[in-house]
mmCIF file of N, CA and C in Angstrom:
data_model
loop_
_atom_site.group_PDB
_atom_site.id
_atom_site.type_symbol
_atom_site.label_atom_id
_atom_site.label_comp_id
_atom_site.label_asym_id
_atom_site.label_seq_id
_atom_site.Cartn_x
_atom_site.Cartn_y
_atom_site.Cartn_z
ATOM 1 N N MET A 1 87.075 116.206 107.002
ATOM 2 C CA MET A 1 87.891 115.017 106.911
ATOM 3 C C MET A 1 87.005 113.804 107.194
ATOM 4 N N VAL A 2 87.148 112.784 106.359
ATOM 5 C CA VAL A 2 86.375 111.558 106.489
ATOM 6 C C VAL A 2 87.356 110.395 106.653
ATOM 7 N N ILE A 3 87.078 109.517 107.599
ATOM 8 C CA ILE A 3 87.917 108.331 107.785
ATOM 9 C C ILE A 3 87.428 107.245 106.840
ATOM 10 N N LEU A 4 88.326 106.777 105.965
ATOM 11 C CA LEU A 4 87.971 105.743 105.005
ATOM 12 C C LEU A 4 88.343 104.349 105.486
ATOM 13 N N GLU A 5 89.412 104.274 106.252
ATOM 14 C CA GLU A 5 89.923 102.990 106.704
ATOM 15 C C GLU A 5 90.549 103.170 108.072
ATOM 16 N N ASN A 6 90.443 102.155 108.920
ATOM 17 C CA ASN A 6 91.009 102.228 110.260
ATOM 18 C C ASN A 6 91.658 100.885 110.577
ATOM 19 N N LEU A 7 92.987 100.879 110.700
ATOM 20 C CA LEU A 7 93.726 99.670 111.060
ATOM 21 C C LEU A 7 94.102 99.770 112.529
ATOM 22 N N ILE A 8 93.937 98.685 113.269
ATOM 23 C CA ILE A 8 94.201 98.696 114.709
ATOM 24 C C ILE A 8 95.280 97.678 115.039
ATOM 25 N N LYS A 9 96.217 98.101 115.883
ATOM 26 C CA LYS A 9 97.276 97.215 116.352
ATOM 27 C C LYS A 9 97.389 97.380 117.859
ATOM 28 N N LYS A 10 97.461 96.233 118.553
ATOM 29 C CA LYS A 10 97.600 96.243 120.005
ATOM 30 C C LYS A 10 98.962 95.661 120.361
ATOM 31 N N VAL A 11 99.697 96.381 121.224
ATOM 32 C CA VAL A 11 101.029 95.976 121.651
ATOM 33 C C VAL A 11 101.081 96.040 123.169
ATOM 34 N N THR A 12 101.618 94.995 123.785
ATOM 35 C CA THR A 12 101.776 94.984 125.241
ATOM 36 C C THR A 12 103.247 95.116 125.582
ATOM 37 N N ASP A 13 103.550 96.043 126.495
ATOM 38 C CA ASP A 13 104.915 96.278 126.955
ATOM 39 C C ASP A 13 104.893 96.306 128.481
ATOM 40 N N GLY A 14 105.124 95.140 129.086
ATOM 41 C CA GLY A 14 105.041 95.055 130.546
ATOM 42 C C GLY A 14 103.623 95.264 131.017
ATOM 43 N N ASP A 15 103.417 96.239 131.894
ATOM 44 C CA ASP A 15 102.090 96.538 132.439
ATOM 45 C C ASP A 15 101.301 97.520 131.580
ATOM 46 N N VAL A 16 101.913 97.970 130.494
ATOM 47 C CA VAL A 16 101.278 98.989 129.654
ATOM 48 C C VAL A 16 100.814 98.356 128.344
ATOM 49 N N ASN A 17 99.552 98.578 128.033
ATOM 50 C CA ASN A 17 99.007 98.168 126.739
ATOM 51 C C ASN A 17 98.954 99.395 125.846
ATOM 52 N N HIS A 18 99.349 99.221 124.596
ATOM 53 C CA HIS A 18 99.308 100.306 123.616
ATOM 54 C C HIS A 18 98.324 99.915 122.516
ATOM 55 N N ASN A 19 97.375 100.771 122.267
ATOM 56 C CA ASN A 19 96.472 100.608 121.133
ATOM 57 C C ASN A 19 96.857 101.649 120.090
ATOM 58 N N TYR A 20 97.165 101.184 118.883
ATOM 59 C CA TYR A 20 97.512 102.075 117.786
ATOM 60 C C TYR A 20 96.397 102.030 116.751
ATOM 61 N N PHE A 21 96.008 103.212 116.281
ATOM 62 C CA PHE A 21 94.993 103.339 115.244
ATOM 63 C C PHE A 21 95.628 104.057 114.055
ATOM 64 N N TYR A 22 95.593 103.414 112.910
ATOM 65 C CA TYR A 22 96.158 103.972 111.682
ATOM 66 C C TYR A 22 94.998 104.209 110.724
ATOM 67 N N ARG A 23 94.772 105.477 110.391
ATOM 68 C CA ARG A 23 93.579 105.837 109.622
ATOM 69 C C ARG A 23 93.934 106.472 108.279
ATOM 70 N N LEU A 24 93.253 105.998 107.242
ATOM 71 C CA LEU A 24 93.308 106.626 105.926
ATOM 72 C C LEU A 24 92.173 107.634 105.901
ATOM 73 N N VAL A 25 92.500 108.897 105.665
ATOM 74 C CA VAL A 25 91.488 109.956 105.684
ATOM 75 C C VAL A 25 91.397 110.633 104.317
ATOM 76 N N LYS A 26 90.222 111.185 104.057
ATOM 77 C CA LYS A 26 89.979 111.893 102.789
ATOM 78 C C LYS A 26 89.451 113.271 103.097
ATOM 79 N N SER A 27 89.929 114.253 102.348
ATOM 80 C CA SER A 27 89.430 115.618 102.466
ATOM 81 C C SER A 27 89.513 116.268 101.091
ATOM 82 N N GLN A 28 89.167 117.518 101.022
ATOM 83 C CA GLN A 28 89.281 118.277 99.773
ATOM 84 C C GLN A 28 90.066 119.546 100.040
ATOM 85 N N ILE A 29 90.870 119.921 99.069
ATOM 86 C CA ILE A 29 91.543 121.203 99.143
ATOM 87 C C ILE A 29 91.057 122.048 97.977
ATOM 88 N N CYS A 30 91.043 123.340 98.185
ATOM 89 C CA CYS A 30 90.650 124.271 97.129
ATOM 90 C C CYS A 30 91.899 124.950 96.594
ATOM 91 N N VAL A 31 92.041 124.902 95.281
ATOM 92 C CA VAL A 31 93.205 125.480 94.622
ATOM 93 C C VAL A 31 92.721 126.492 93.598
ATOM 94 N N SER A 32 93.389 127.636 93.554
ATOM 95 C CA SER A 32 93.031 128.645 92.564
ATOM 96 C C SER A 32 93.659 128.272 91.226
ATOM 97 N N MET A 33 92.793 128.118 90.209
ATOM 98 C CA MET A 33 93.268 127.774 88.874
ATOM 99 C C MET A 33 92.541 128.660 87.874
ATOM 100 N N TYR A 34 93.296 129.468 87.161
ATOM 101 C CA TYR A 34 92.743 130.408 86.186
ATOM 102 C C TYR A 34 91.720 131.340 86.826
ATOM 103 N N GLY A 35 91.995 131.768 88.056
ATOM 104 C CA GLY A 35 91.136 132.712 88.745
ATOM 105 C C GLY A 35 89.895 132.103 89.383
ATOM 106 N N GLU A 36 89.746 130.790 89.269
ATOM 107 C CA GLU A 36 88.605 130.120 89.880
ATOM 108 C C GLU A 36 89.097 129.070 90.866
ATOM 109 N N LEU A 37 88.291 128.843 91.901
ATOM 110 C CA LEU A 37 88.644 127.812 92.871
ATOM 111 C C LEU A 37 88.250 126.437 92.342
ATOM 112 N N THR A 38 89.193 125.517 92.419
ATOM 113 C CA THR A 38 88.967 124.144 91.989
ATOM 114 C C THR A 38 89.171 123.235 93.192
ATOM 115 N N LYS A 39 88.230 122.330 93.413
ATOM 116 C CA LYS A 39 88.350 121.384 94.519
ATOM 117 C C LYS A 39 89.093 120.143 94.043
ATOM 118 N N VAL A 40 90.056 119.726 94.853
ATOM 119 C CA VAL A 40 90.830 118.528 94.557
ATOM 120 C C VAL A 40 90.727 117.601 95.762
ATOM 121 N N GLN A 41 90.396 116.359 95.489
ATOM 122 C CA GLN A 41 90.321 115.359 96.556
ATOM 123 C C GLN A 41 91.732 115.019 97.018
ATOM 124 N N ALA A 42 91.898 114.873 98.319
ATOM 125 C CA ALA A 42 93.217 114.580 98.880
ATOM 126 C C ALA A 42 93.089 113.502 99.950
ATOM 127 N N TYR A 43 94.117 112.695 100.049
ATOM 128 C CA TYR A 43 94.154 111.620 101.041
ATOM 129 C C TYR A 43 95.291 111.868 102.019
ATOM 130 N N GLY A 44 95.078 111.421 103.245
ATOM 131 C CA GLY A 44 96.088 111.604 104.271
ATOM 132 C C GLY A 44 96.063 110.472 105.279
ATOM 133 N N ILE A 45 96.875 110.624 106.311
ATOM 134 C CA ILE A 45 97.018 109.595 107.338
ATOM 135 C C ILE A 45 96.914 110.237 108.718
ATOM 136 N N GLU A 46 96.178 109.572 109.588
ATOM 137 C CA GLU A 46 96.131 109.950 110.995
ATOM 138 C C GLU A 46 96.591 108.741 111.803
ATOM 139 N N ILE A 47 97.458 108.988 112.781
ATOM 140 C CA ILE A 47 97.885 107.935 113.695
ATOM 141 C C ILE A 47 97.539 108.366 115.111
ATOM 142 N N GLU A 48 96.918 107.453 115.845
ATOM 143 C CA GLU A 48 96.591 107.702 117.246
ATOM 144 C C GLU A 48 97.138 106.555 118.081
ATOM 145 N N SER A 49 97.718 106.888 119.233
ATOM 146 C CA SER A 49 98.137 105.844 120.169
ATOM 147 C C SER A 49 97.502 106.109 121.522
ATOM 148 N N GLN A 50 97.112 105.032 122.163
ATOM 149 C CA GLN A 50 96.537 105.100 123.509
ATOM 150 C C GLN A 50 97.377 104.210 124.413
ATOM 151 N N GLU A 51 97.810 104.756 125.541
ATOM 152 C CA GLU A 51 98.499 103.959 126.546
ATOM 153 C C GLU A 51 97.483 103.610 127.625
ATOM 154 N N ILE A 52 97.399 102.330 127.935
ATOM 155 C CA ILE A 52 96.408 101.859 128.890
ATOM 156 C C ILE A 52 97.119 101.132 130.024
ATOM 157 N N VAL A 53 96.866 101.580 131.248
ATOM 158 C CA VAL A 53 97.417 100.957 132.445
ATOM 159 C C VAL A 53 96.250 100.626 133.366
ATOM 160 N N ASN A 54 96.167 99.382 133.818
ATOM 161 C CA ASN A 54 95.071 98.943 134.705
ATOM 162 C C ASN A 54 93.700 99.266 134.106
ATOM 163 N N ASP A 55 93.558 98.998 132.817
ATOM 164 C CA ASP A 55 92.300 99.214 132.096
ATOM 165 C C ASP A 55 91.854 100.672 132.028
ATOM 166 N N LYS A 56 92.780 101.614 132.255
ATOM 167 C CA LYS A 56 92.464 103.039 132.147
ATOM 168 C C LYS A 56 93.396 103.682 131.132
ATOM 169 N N VAL A 57 92.823 104.483 130.265
ATOM 170 C CA VAL A 57 93.634 105.222 129.293
ATOM 171 C C VAL A 57 94.364 106.328 130.052
ATOM 172 N N VAL A 58 95.702 106.275 130.016
ATOM 173 C CA VAL A 58 96.486 107.276 130.742
ATOM 174 C C VAL A 58 97.104 108.310 129.805
ATOM 175 N N ARG A 59 97.178 108.005 128.524
ATOM 176 C CA ARG A 59 97.729 108.974 127.571
ATOM 177 C C ARG A 59 97.205 108.664 126.173
ATOM 178 N N ILE A 60 96.864 109.732 125.480
ATOM 179 C CA ILE A 60 96.477 109.626 124.069
ATOM 180 C C ILE A 60 97.350 110.596 123.291
ATOM 181 N N GLN A 61 97.925 110.104 122.207
ATOM 182 C CA GLN A 61 98.706 110.955 121.300
ATOM 183 C C GLN A 61 98.154 110.763 119.899
ATOM 184 N N ARG A 62 98.137 111.863 119.141
ATOM 185 C CA ARG A 62 97.572 111.795 117.802
ATOM 186 C C ARG A 62 98.299 112.791 116.911
ATOM 187 N N ASP A 63 98.509 112.369 115.668
ATOM 188 C CA ASP A 63 99.046 113.285 114.670
ATOM 189 C C ASP A 63 98.394 112.948 113.339
ATOM 190 N N CYS A 64 98.267 113.948 112.487
ATOM 191 C CA CYS A 64 97.581 113.758 111.214
ATOM 192 C C CYS A 64 98.218 114.633 110.145
ATOM 193 N N VAL A 65 98.357 114.068 108.963
ATOM 194 C CA VAL A 65 98.711 114.834 107.776
ATOM 195 C C VAL A 65 97.587 114.574 106.779
ATOM 196 N N GLU A 66 96.783 115.606 106.547
ATOM 197 C CA GLU A 66 95.574 115.421 105.740
ATOM 198 C C GLU A 66 95.814 115.353 104.238
ATOM 199 N N ASN A 67 96.685 116.169 103.719
ATOM 200 C CA ASN A 67 96.791 116.307 102.260
ATOM 201 C C ASN A 67 98.131 115.800 101.747
ATOM 202 N N ILE A 68 98.285 114.484 101.734
ATOM 203 C CA ILE A 68 99.545 113.902 101.266
ATOM 204 C C ILE A 68 99.548 113.795 99.753
ATOM 205 N N SER A 69 98.457 113.262 99.185
ATOM 206 C CA SER A 69 98.400 113.055 97.737
ATOM 207 C C SER A 69 96.953 112.870 97.305
ATOM 208 N N PRO A 70 96.652 113.203 96.038
ATOM 209 C CA PRO A 70 95.335 112.887 95.498
ATOM 210 C C PRO A 70 95.265 111.423 95.031
ATOM 211 N N GLN A 71 96.388 110.729 95.088
ATOM 212 C CA GLN A 71 96.474 109.330 94.661
ATOM 213 C C GLN A 71 96.224 108.415 95.862
ATOM 214 N N ARG A 72 95.043 107.866 95.956
ATOM 215 C CA ARG A 72 94.669 107.048 97.115
ATOM 216 C C ARG A 72 95.634 105.876 97.328
ATOM 217 N N TYR A 73 96.015 105.179 96.256
ATOM 218 C CA TYR A 73 96.860 103.997 96.404
ATOM 219 C C TYR A 73 98.219 104.328 97.011
ATOM 220 N N LYS A 74 98.763 105.508 96.708
ATOM 221 C CA LYS A 74 100.052 105.900 97.285
ATOM 222 C C LYS A 74 99.941 106.095 98.792
ATOM 223 N N VAL A 75 98.887 106.754 99.210
ATOM 224 C CA VAL A 75 98.694 107.016 100.636
ATOM 225 C C VAL A 75 98.358 105.706 101.359
ATOM 226 N N LYS A 76 97.606 104.837 100.710
ATOM 227 C CA LYS A 76 97.289 103.543 101.314
ATOM 228 C C LYS A 76 98.563 102.713 101.513
ATOM 229 N N ASN A 77 99.493 102.777 100.576
ATOM 230 C CA ASN A 77 100.774 102.082 100.727
ATOM 231 C C ASN A 77 101.560 102.643 101.910
ATOM 232 N N LEU A 78 101.530 103.966 102.095
ATOM 233 C CA LEU A 78 102.194 104.576 103.253
ATOM 234 C C LEU A 78 101.514 104.144 104.550
ATOM 235 N N LEU A 79 100.191 104.074 104.523
ATOM 236 C CA LEU A 79 99.439 103.637 105.700
ATOM 237 C C LEU A 79 99.860 102.222 106.092
ATOM 238 N N LYS A 80 99.987 101.345 105.109
ATOM 239 C CA LYS A 80 100.406 99.970 105.387
ATOM 240 C C LYS A 80 101.820 99.937 105.955
ATOM 241 N N MET A 81 102.696 100.788 105.439
ATOM 242 C CA MET A 81 104.077 100.831 105.922
ATOM 243 C C MET A 81 104.130 101.252 107.394
ATOM 244 N N VAL A 82 103.402 102.300 107.765
ATOM 245 C CA VAL A 82 103.450 102.748 109.161
ATOM 246 C C VAL A 82 102.765 101.734 110.079
ATOM 247 N N TYR A 83 101.729 101.085 109.587
ATOM 248 C CA TYR A 83 101.057 100.037 110.366
ATOM 249 C C TYR A 83 101.991 98.850 110.594
ATOM 250 N N ASP A 84 102.607 98.357 109.529
ATOM 251 C CA ASP A 84 103.502 97.198 109.629
ATOM 252 C C ASP A 84 104.676 97.455 110.566
ATOM 253 N N ASN A 85 105.118 98.706 110.634
ATOM 254 C CA ASN A 85 106.278 99.055 111.459
ATOM 255 C C ASN A 85 105.898 99.689 112.804
ATOM 256 N N THR A 86 104.613 99.684 113.134
ATOM 257 C CA THR A 86 104.102 100.213 114.404
ATOM 258 C C THR A 86 104.682 101.605 114.703
ATOM 259 N N VAL A 87 104.532 102.485 113.741
ATOM 260 C CA VAL A 87 105.030 103.858 113.886
ATOM 261 C C VAL A 87 104.104 104.631 114.829
ATOM 262 N N SER A 88 104.698 105.343 115.772
ATOM 263 C CA SER A 88 103.918 106.140 116.716
ATOM 264 C C SER A 88 103.592 107.501 116.102
ATOM 265 N N PRO A 89 102.593 108.199 116.641
ATOM 266 C CA PRO A 89 102.270 109.539 116.134
ATOM 267 C C PRO A 89 103.454 110.496 116.251
ATOM 268 N N ILE A 90 104.262 110.310 117.279
ATOM 269 C CA ILE A 90 105.417 111.189 117.493
ATOM 270 C C ILE A 90 106.416 111.092 116.349
ATOM 271 N N HIS A 91 106.548 109.913 115.765
ATOM 272 C CA HIS A 91 107.555 109.686 114.721
ATOM 273 C C HIS A 91 106.977 109.705 113.302
ATOM 274 N N MET A 92 105.693 109.948 113.186
ATOM 275 C CA MET A 92 105.051 109.898 111.871
ATOM 276 C C MET A 92 105.725 110.828 110.860
ATOM 277 N N ILE A 93 105.932 112.083 111.214
ATOM 278 C CA ILE A 93 106.516 113.046 110.272
ATOM 279 C C ILE A 93 107.952 112.669 109.914
ATOM 280 N N ASP A 94 108.709 112.157 110.893
ATOM 281 C CA ASP A 94 110.079 111.731 110.623
ATOM 282 C C ASP A 94 110.099 110.632 109.565
ATOM 283 N N ILE A 95 109.166 109.703 109.658
ATOM 284 C CA ILE A 95 109.118 108.563 108.740
ATOM 285 C C ILE A 95 108.530 108.961 107.387
ATOM 286 N N LEU A 96 107.485 109.757 107.391
ATOM 287 C CA LEU A 96 106.751 110.066 106.155
ATOM 288 C C LEU A 96 107.192 111.351 105.457
ATOM 289 N N GLY A 97 108.014 112.161 106.110
ATOM 290 C CA GLY A 97 108.354 113.481 105.582
ATOM 291 C C GLY A 97 108.828 113.498 104.147
ATOM 292 N N GLU A 98 109.762 112.631 103.794
ATOM 293 C CA GLU A 98 110.292 112.621 102.420
ATOM 294 C C GLU A 98 109.236 112.184 101.415
ATOM 295 N N TYR A 99 108.403 111.214 101.801
ATOM 296 C CA TYR A 99 107.324 110.773 100.913
ATOM 297 C C TYR A 99 106.336 111.909 100.689
ATOM 298 N N ILE A 100 105.990 112.618 101.753
ATOM 299 C CA ILE A 100 105.050 113.738 101.652
ATOM 300 C C ILE A 100 105.606 114.803 100.711
ATOM 301 N N ASP A 101 106.879 115.130 100.869
ATOM 302 C CA ASP A 101 107.511 116.117 99.985
ATOM 303 C C ASP A 101 107.461 115.659 98.530
ATOM 304 N N GLU A 102 107.733 114.390 98.304
ATOM 305 C CA GLU A 102 107.749 113.839 96.939
ATOM 306 C C GLU A 102 106.355 113.825 96.324
ATOM 307 N N TYR A 103 105.342 113.486 97.120
ATOM 308 C CA TYR A 103 103.992 113.327 96.603
ATOM 309 C C TYR A 103 103.282 114.658 96.375
ATOM 310 N N THR A 104 103.861 115.756 96.806
ATOM 311 C CA THR A 104 103.274 117.070 96.570
ATOM 312 C C THR A 104 103.057 117.316 95.078
ATOM 313 N N SER A 105 103.966 116.812 94.257
ATOM 314 C CA SER A 105 103.852 117.004 92.809
ATOM 315 C C SER A 105 102.627 116.300 92.220
ATOM 316 N N ASP A 106 102.056 115.331 92.931
ATOM 317 C CA ASP A 106 100.843 114.659 92.447
ATOM 318 C C ASP A 106 99.686 115.647 92.291
ATOM 319 N N PHE A 107 99.647 116.662 93.149
ATOM 320 C CA PHE A 107 98.597 117.667 93.036
ATOM 321 C C PHE A 107 98.763 118.479 91.750
ATOM 322 N N ASP A 108 100.017 118.788 91.383
ATOM 323 C CA ASP A 108 100.265 119.508 90.125
ATOM 324 C C ASP A 108 99.788 118.683 88.932
ATOM 325 N N GLU A 109 100.076 117.382 88.961
ATOM 326 C CA GLU A 109 99.653 116.502 87.866
ATOM 327 C C GLU A 109 98.124 116.434 87.771
ATOM 328 N N THR A 110 97.467 116.372 88.911
ATOM 329 C CA THR A 110 96.005 116.330 88.928
ATOM 330 C C THR A 110 95.433 117.622 88.358
ATOM 331 N N LEU A 111 96.009 118.763 88.711
ATOM 332 C CA LEU A 111 95.544 120.045 88.180
ATOM 333 C C LEU A 111 95.776 120.135 86.666
ATOM 334 N N LYS A 112 96.891 119.595 86.194
ATOM 335 C CA LYS A 112 97.138 119.572 84.747
ATOM 336 C C LYS A 112 96.076 118.734 84.034
ATOM 337 N N ASP A 113 95.728 117.594 84.640
ATOM 338 C CA ASP A 113 94.689 116.734 84.053
ATOM 339 C C ASP A 113 93.340 117.443 84.007
ATOM 340 N N ILE A 114 93.013 118.180 85.063
ATOM 341 C CA ILE A 114 91.760 118.930 85.103
ATOM 342 C C ILE A 114 91.761 120.017 84.042
ATOM 343 N N ALA A 115 92.890 120.687 83.864
ATOM 344 C CA ALA A 115 92.982 121.784 82.910
ATOM 345 C C ALA A 115 92.827 121.304 81.467
ATOM 346 N N THR A 116 93.225 120.064 81.173
ATOM 347 C CA THR A 116 93.166 119.578 79.805
ATOM 348 C C THR A 116 91.813 118.950 79.459
ATOM 349 N N CYS A 117 90.927 118.814 80.457
ATOM 350 C CA CYS A 117 89.594 118.233 80.202
ATOM 351 C C CYS A 117 88.681 119.214 79.522
#
């Protein structure tokens, strides 16, 4: 997994500072096509939050979905949405679940394109 982009948001809530990191990540998946393994590039999102009290990190939470879509622009739009709405790692799947389910078909389309080349 490679981090392509990292958006940072800082939020203060009383004595607690929250640092949120929203990352666009790239990886490859191997898919069997006609008895041979084919590599397909995939993009995903990682969200990390750090709670800081008295300049000390007291909690780190992280969640990642690596293979959302082979379409970078779609995943980048999702990254912007979670960043704009300050989505925590705990709620990432709740917010992105339907999009992830919908974008699964993008891999089928990519494989069809590869097969016709």
